[in-house]
Short mmCIF file of C-alpha atoms in Angstrom, two decimals:
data_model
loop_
_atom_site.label_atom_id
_atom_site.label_comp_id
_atom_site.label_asym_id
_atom_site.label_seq_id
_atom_site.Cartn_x
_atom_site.Cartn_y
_atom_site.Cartn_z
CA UNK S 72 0.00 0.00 0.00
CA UNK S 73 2.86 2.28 1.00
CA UNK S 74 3.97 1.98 -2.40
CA UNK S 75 0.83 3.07 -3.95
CA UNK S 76 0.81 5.83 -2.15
CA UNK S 77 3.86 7.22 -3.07
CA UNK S 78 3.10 7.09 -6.48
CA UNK S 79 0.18 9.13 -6.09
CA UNK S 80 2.13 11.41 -4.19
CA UNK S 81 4.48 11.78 -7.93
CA UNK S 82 1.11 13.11 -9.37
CA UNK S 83 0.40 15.27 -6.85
CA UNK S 84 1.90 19.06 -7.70
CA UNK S 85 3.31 20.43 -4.75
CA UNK S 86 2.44 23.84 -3.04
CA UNK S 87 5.27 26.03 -3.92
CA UNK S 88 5.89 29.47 -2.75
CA UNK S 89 4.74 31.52 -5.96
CA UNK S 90 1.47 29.52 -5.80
CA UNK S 91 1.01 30.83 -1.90
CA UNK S 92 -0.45 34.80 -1.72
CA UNK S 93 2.36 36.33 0.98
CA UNK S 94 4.57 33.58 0.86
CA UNK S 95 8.13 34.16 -0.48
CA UNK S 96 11.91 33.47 0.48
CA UNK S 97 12.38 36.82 0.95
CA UNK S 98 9.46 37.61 3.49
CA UNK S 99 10.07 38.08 7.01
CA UNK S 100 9.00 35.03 9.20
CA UNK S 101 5.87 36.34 10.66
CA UNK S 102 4.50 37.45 6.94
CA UNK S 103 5.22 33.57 5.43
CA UNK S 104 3.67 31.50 8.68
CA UNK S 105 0.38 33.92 8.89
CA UNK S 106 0.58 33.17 4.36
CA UNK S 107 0.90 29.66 5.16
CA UNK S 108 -1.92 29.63 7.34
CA UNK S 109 -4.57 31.70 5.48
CA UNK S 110 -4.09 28.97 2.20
CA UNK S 111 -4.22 25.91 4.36
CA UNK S 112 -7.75 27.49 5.72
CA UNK S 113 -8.82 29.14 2.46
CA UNK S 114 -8.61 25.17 0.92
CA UNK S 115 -10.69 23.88 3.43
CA UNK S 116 -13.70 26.31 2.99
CA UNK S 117 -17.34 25.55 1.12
CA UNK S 118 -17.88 21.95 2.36
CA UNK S 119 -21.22 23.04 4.13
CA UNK S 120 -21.65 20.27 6.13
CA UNK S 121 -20.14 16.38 7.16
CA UNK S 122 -21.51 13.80 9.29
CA UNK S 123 -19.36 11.01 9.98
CA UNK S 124 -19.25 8.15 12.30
CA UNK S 125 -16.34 8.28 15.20
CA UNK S 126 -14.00 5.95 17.43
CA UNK S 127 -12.13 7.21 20.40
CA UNK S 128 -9.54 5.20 21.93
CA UNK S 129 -8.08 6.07 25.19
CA UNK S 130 -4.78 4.30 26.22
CA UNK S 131 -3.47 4.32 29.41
CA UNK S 132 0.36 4.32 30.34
CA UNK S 133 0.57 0.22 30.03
CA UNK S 134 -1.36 -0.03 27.32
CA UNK S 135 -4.17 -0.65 28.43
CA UNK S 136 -7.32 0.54 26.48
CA UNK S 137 -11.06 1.22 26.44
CA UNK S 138 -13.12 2.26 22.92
CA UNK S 139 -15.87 4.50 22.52
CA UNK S 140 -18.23 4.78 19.54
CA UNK S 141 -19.59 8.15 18.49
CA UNK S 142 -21.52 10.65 15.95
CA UNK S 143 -19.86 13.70 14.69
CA UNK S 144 -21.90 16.47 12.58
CA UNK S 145 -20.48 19.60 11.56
CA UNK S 146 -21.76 22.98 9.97
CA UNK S 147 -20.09 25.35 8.06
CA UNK S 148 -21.14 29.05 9.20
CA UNK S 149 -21.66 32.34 6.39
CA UNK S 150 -19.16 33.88 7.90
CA UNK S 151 -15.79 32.48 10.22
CA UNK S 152 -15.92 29.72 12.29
CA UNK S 153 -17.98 26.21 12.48
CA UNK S 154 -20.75 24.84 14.96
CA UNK S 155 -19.41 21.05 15.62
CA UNK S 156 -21.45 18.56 17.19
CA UNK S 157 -20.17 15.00 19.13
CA UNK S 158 -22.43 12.34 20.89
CA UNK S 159 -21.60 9.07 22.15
CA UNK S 160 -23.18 6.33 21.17
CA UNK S 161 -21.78 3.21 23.40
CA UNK S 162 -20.77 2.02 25.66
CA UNK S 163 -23.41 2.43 28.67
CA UNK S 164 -21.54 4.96 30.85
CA UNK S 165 -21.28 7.49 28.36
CA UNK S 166 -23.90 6.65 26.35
CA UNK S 167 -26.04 10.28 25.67
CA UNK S 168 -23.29 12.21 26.45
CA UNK S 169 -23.14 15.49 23.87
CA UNK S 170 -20.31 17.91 22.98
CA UNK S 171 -20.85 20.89 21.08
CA UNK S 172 -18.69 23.73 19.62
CA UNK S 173 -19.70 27.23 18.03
CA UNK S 174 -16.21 28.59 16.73
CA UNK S 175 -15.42 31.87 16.22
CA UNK S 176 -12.86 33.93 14.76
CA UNK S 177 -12.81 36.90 17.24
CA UNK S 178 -13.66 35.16 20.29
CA UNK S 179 -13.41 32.31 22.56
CA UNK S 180 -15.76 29.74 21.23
CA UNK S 181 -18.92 28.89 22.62
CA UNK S 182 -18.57 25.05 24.47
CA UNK S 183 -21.61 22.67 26.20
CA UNK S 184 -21.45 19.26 27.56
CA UNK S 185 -24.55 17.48 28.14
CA UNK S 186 -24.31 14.82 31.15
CA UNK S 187 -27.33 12.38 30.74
CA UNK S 188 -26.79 11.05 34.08
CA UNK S 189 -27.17 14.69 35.54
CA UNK S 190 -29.86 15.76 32.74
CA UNK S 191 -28.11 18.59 32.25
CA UNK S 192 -26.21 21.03 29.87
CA UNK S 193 -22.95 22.38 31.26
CA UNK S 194 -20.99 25.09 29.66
CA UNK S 195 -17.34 24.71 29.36
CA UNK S 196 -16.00 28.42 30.37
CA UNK S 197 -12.97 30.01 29.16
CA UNK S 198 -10.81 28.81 32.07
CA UNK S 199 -12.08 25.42 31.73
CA UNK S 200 -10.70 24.81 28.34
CA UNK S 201 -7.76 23.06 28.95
CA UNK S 202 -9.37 20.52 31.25
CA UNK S 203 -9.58 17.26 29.47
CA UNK S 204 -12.49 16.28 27.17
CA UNK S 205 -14.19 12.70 28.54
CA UNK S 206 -10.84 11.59 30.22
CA UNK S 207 -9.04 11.76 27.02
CA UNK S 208 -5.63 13.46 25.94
CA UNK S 209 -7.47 16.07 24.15
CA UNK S 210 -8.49 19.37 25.78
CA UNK S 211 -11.50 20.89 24.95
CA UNK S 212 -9.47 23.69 23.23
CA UNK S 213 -8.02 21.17 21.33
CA UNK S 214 -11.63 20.22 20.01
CA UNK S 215 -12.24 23.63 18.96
CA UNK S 216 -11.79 25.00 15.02
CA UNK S 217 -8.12 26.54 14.79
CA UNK S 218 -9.27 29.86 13.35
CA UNK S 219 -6.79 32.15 11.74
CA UNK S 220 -6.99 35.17 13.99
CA UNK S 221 -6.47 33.29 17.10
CA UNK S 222 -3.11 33.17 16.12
CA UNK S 223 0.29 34.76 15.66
CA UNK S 224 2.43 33.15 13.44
CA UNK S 225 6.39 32.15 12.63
CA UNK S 226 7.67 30.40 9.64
CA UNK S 227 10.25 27.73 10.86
CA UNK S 228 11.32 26.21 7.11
CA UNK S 229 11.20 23.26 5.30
CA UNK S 230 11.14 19.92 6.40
CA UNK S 231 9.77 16.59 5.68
CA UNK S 232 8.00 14.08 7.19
CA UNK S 233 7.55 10.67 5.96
CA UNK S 234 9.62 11.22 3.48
CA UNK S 235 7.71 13.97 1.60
CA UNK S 236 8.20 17.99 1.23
CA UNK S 237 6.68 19.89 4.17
CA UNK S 238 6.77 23.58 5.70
CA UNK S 239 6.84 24.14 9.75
CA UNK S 240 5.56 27.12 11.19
CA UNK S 241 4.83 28.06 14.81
CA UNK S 242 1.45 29.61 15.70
CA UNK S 243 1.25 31.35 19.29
CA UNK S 244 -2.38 31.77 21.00
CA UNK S 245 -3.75 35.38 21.45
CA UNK S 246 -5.79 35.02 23.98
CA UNK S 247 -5.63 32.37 27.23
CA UNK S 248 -4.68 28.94 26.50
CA UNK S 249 -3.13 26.03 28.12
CA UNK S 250 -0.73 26.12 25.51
CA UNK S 251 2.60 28.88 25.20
CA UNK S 252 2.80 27.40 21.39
CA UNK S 253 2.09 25.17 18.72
CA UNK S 254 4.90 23.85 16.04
CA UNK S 255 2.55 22.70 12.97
CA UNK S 256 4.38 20.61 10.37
CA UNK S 257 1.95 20.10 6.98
CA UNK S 258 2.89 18.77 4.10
CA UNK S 259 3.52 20.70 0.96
CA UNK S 260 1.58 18.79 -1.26
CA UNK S 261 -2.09 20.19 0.25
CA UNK S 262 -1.37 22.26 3.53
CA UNK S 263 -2.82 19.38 5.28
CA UNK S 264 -1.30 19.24 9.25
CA UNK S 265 -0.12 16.08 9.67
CA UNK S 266 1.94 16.91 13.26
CA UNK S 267 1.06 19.63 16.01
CA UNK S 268 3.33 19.82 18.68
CA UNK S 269 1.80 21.44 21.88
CA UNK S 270 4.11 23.13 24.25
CA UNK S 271 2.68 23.74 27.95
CA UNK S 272 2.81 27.15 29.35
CA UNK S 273 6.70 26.54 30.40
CA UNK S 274 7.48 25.68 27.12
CA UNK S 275 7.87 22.48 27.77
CA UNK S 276 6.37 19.88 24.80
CA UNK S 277 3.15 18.59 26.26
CA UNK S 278 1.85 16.23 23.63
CA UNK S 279 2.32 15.59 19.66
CA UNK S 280 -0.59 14.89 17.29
CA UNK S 281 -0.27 12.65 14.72
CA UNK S 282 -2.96 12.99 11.92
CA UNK S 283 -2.53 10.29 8.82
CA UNK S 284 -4.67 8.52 6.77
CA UNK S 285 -6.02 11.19 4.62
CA UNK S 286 -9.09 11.04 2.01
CA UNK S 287 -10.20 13.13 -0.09
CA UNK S 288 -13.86 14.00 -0.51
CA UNK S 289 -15.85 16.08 -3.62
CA UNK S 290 -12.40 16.15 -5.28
CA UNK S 291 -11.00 19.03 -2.84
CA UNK S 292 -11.48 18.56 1.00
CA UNK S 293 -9.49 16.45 2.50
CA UNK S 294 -9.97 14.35 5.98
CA UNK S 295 -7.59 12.92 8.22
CA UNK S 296 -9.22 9.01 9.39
CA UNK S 297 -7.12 9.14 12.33
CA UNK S 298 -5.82 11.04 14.83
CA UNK S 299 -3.38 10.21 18.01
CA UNK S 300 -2.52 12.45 20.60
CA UNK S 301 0.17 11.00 22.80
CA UNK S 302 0.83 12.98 26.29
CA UNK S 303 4.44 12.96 26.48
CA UNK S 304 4.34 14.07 30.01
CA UNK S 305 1.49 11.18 31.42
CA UNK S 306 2.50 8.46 28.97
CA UNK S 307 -1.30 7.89 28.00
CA UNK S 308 -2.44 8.77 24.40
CA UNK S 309 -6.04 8.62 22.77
CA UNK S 310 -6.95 7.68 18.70
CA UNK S 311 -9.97 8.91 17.26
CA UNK S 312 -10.90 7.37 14.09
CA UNK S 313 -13.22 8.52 11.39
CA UNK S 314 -15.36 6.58 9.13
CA UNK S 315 -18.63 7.13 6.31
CA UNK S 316 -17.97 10.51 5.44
CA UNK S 317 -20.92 12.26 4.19
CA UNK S 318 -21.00 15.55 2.69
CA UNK S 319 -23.83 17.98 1.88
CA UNK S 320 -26.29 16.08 3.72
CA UNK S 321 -28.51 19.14 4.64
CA UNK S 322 -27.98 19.51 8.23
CA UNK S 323 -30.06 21.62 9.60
CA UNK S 324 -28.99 24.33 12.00
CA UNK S 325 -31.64 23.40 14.51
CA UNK S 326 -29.40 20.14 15.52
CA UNK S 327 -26.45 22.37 16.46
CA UNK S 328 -28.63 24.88 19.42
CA UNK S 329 -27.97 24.60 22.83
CA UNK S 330 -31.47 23.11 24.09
CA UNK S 331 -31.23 20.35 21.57
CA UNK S 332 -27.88 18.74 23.26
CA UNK S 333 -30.78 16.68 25.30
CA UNK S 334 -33.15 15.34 22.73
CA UNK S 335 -29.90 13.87 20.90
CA UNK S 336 -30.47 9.85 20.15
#
């Protein structure tokens, strides 16, 4: 398979600089990363909606593991940012439970959790977002849309990773986070992330994520399968894995409001 891939790869142009709008050798770091950035989203735009069916797999330091099966439904907003929903399916203990997301470009987003066992809706506030989301190694900032604004930016140069072209660039939060910085490597092929590095607020690398095992849907959007986020400072890590991709299916905005977290089946 690895070999297929690569070949496809051959046919694949890559991104170079004179195709990127503020991205040349001769720009200053900050100009290149926030260039970088803006294309990467500016790809991803127009999808409207996806529903897709979810695993999360949470790993202990041994090894040790326990699955969850889940829904995921997002919406694509007129203007910046995304409402995202998640609800798990099985098993029993968790069963109900419903995350949703309103991004937004200018400010914090919008978070609930719905807790059937407590029958009710809990919103996540701002200094709860880097608490961990169902005991997993992703924060519920990390579940959040990576919006353009909420970051500064600093080209780092060109790397590779798994054997192909790639560009680095760190991205700094504006406002709070649990993170100082992020060190994104995407590949130069599509401006698709495929590591984020997550430095604590002592600078200290926190946790890596891993995204692979891309698809592409309606000929332009592309969709990472999986995802691992490895704590390098608990030794646990957590997959989540994505499968039946739908696009377009008409969701309607009524399944992404507040009171409707408890009617979700």
């Amino acid at each position: 398979m690895r070999h297929v891939v690569c070949l496809l790869l051959l046919l694949i142009p890559l991104a170079s600089a004179s195709e990127i709008a503020g991205f040349a050798p001769g720009n200053d770091q900050a100009m290149n990363g926030l260039a970088l950035a803006e294309e990467a989203d500016r790809r991803g735009q127009g999808y409207g909606d996806t529903q897709s069916a979810m695993r999360m797999t949470l790993f202990n330091k041994r090894g040790d593991s326990v699955t969850r099966s889940m829904r995921s439904k997002t919406l694509e907003m007129p203007d910046a940012g995304d409402r995202t929903l998640l609800f798990f399916l099985d098993p029993a203990d968790v069963r109900g439970t419903a995350f949703l997301t309103h991004s937004f470009e200018d400010r914090d987003d919008d978070q609930w959790l719905y807790l059937p066992a407590l029958k009710r809706v809990k919103r996540i506030a701002s200094s709860q977002r880097d608490g961990a989301f169902m005991s997993s190694e992703f924060s519920y900032e990390d579940l959040g849309a990576d919006e353009v604004a909420k970051y500064t930016y600093r080209y780092l140069g060109e790397t590779t990773i798994d054997g192909e072209p790639a560009y680095t660039l760190e991205r700094t939060p504006v406002a709070r986070s649990g993170y100082s910085k992020h060190v994104v490597t995407m590949d130069q092929s599509e401006l698709r992330a495929r590591k984020v590095e997550y430095f604590d607020r002592t600078g200290t690398l926190l946790k890596t994520l891993t995204a692979s095992n891309y698809q592409r849907y309606l000929d332009q959007y592309w969709r990472p399968l999986r995802m691992e986020m490895v704590n390098h400072q608990n030794g646990k890590r957590t997959v989540l894995e994505w499968e039946n991709y739908e696009f377009g299916a008409g969701l309607p905005m009524r399944d992404f409001e507040r009171n409707a977290l408890r009617d979700i089946r």
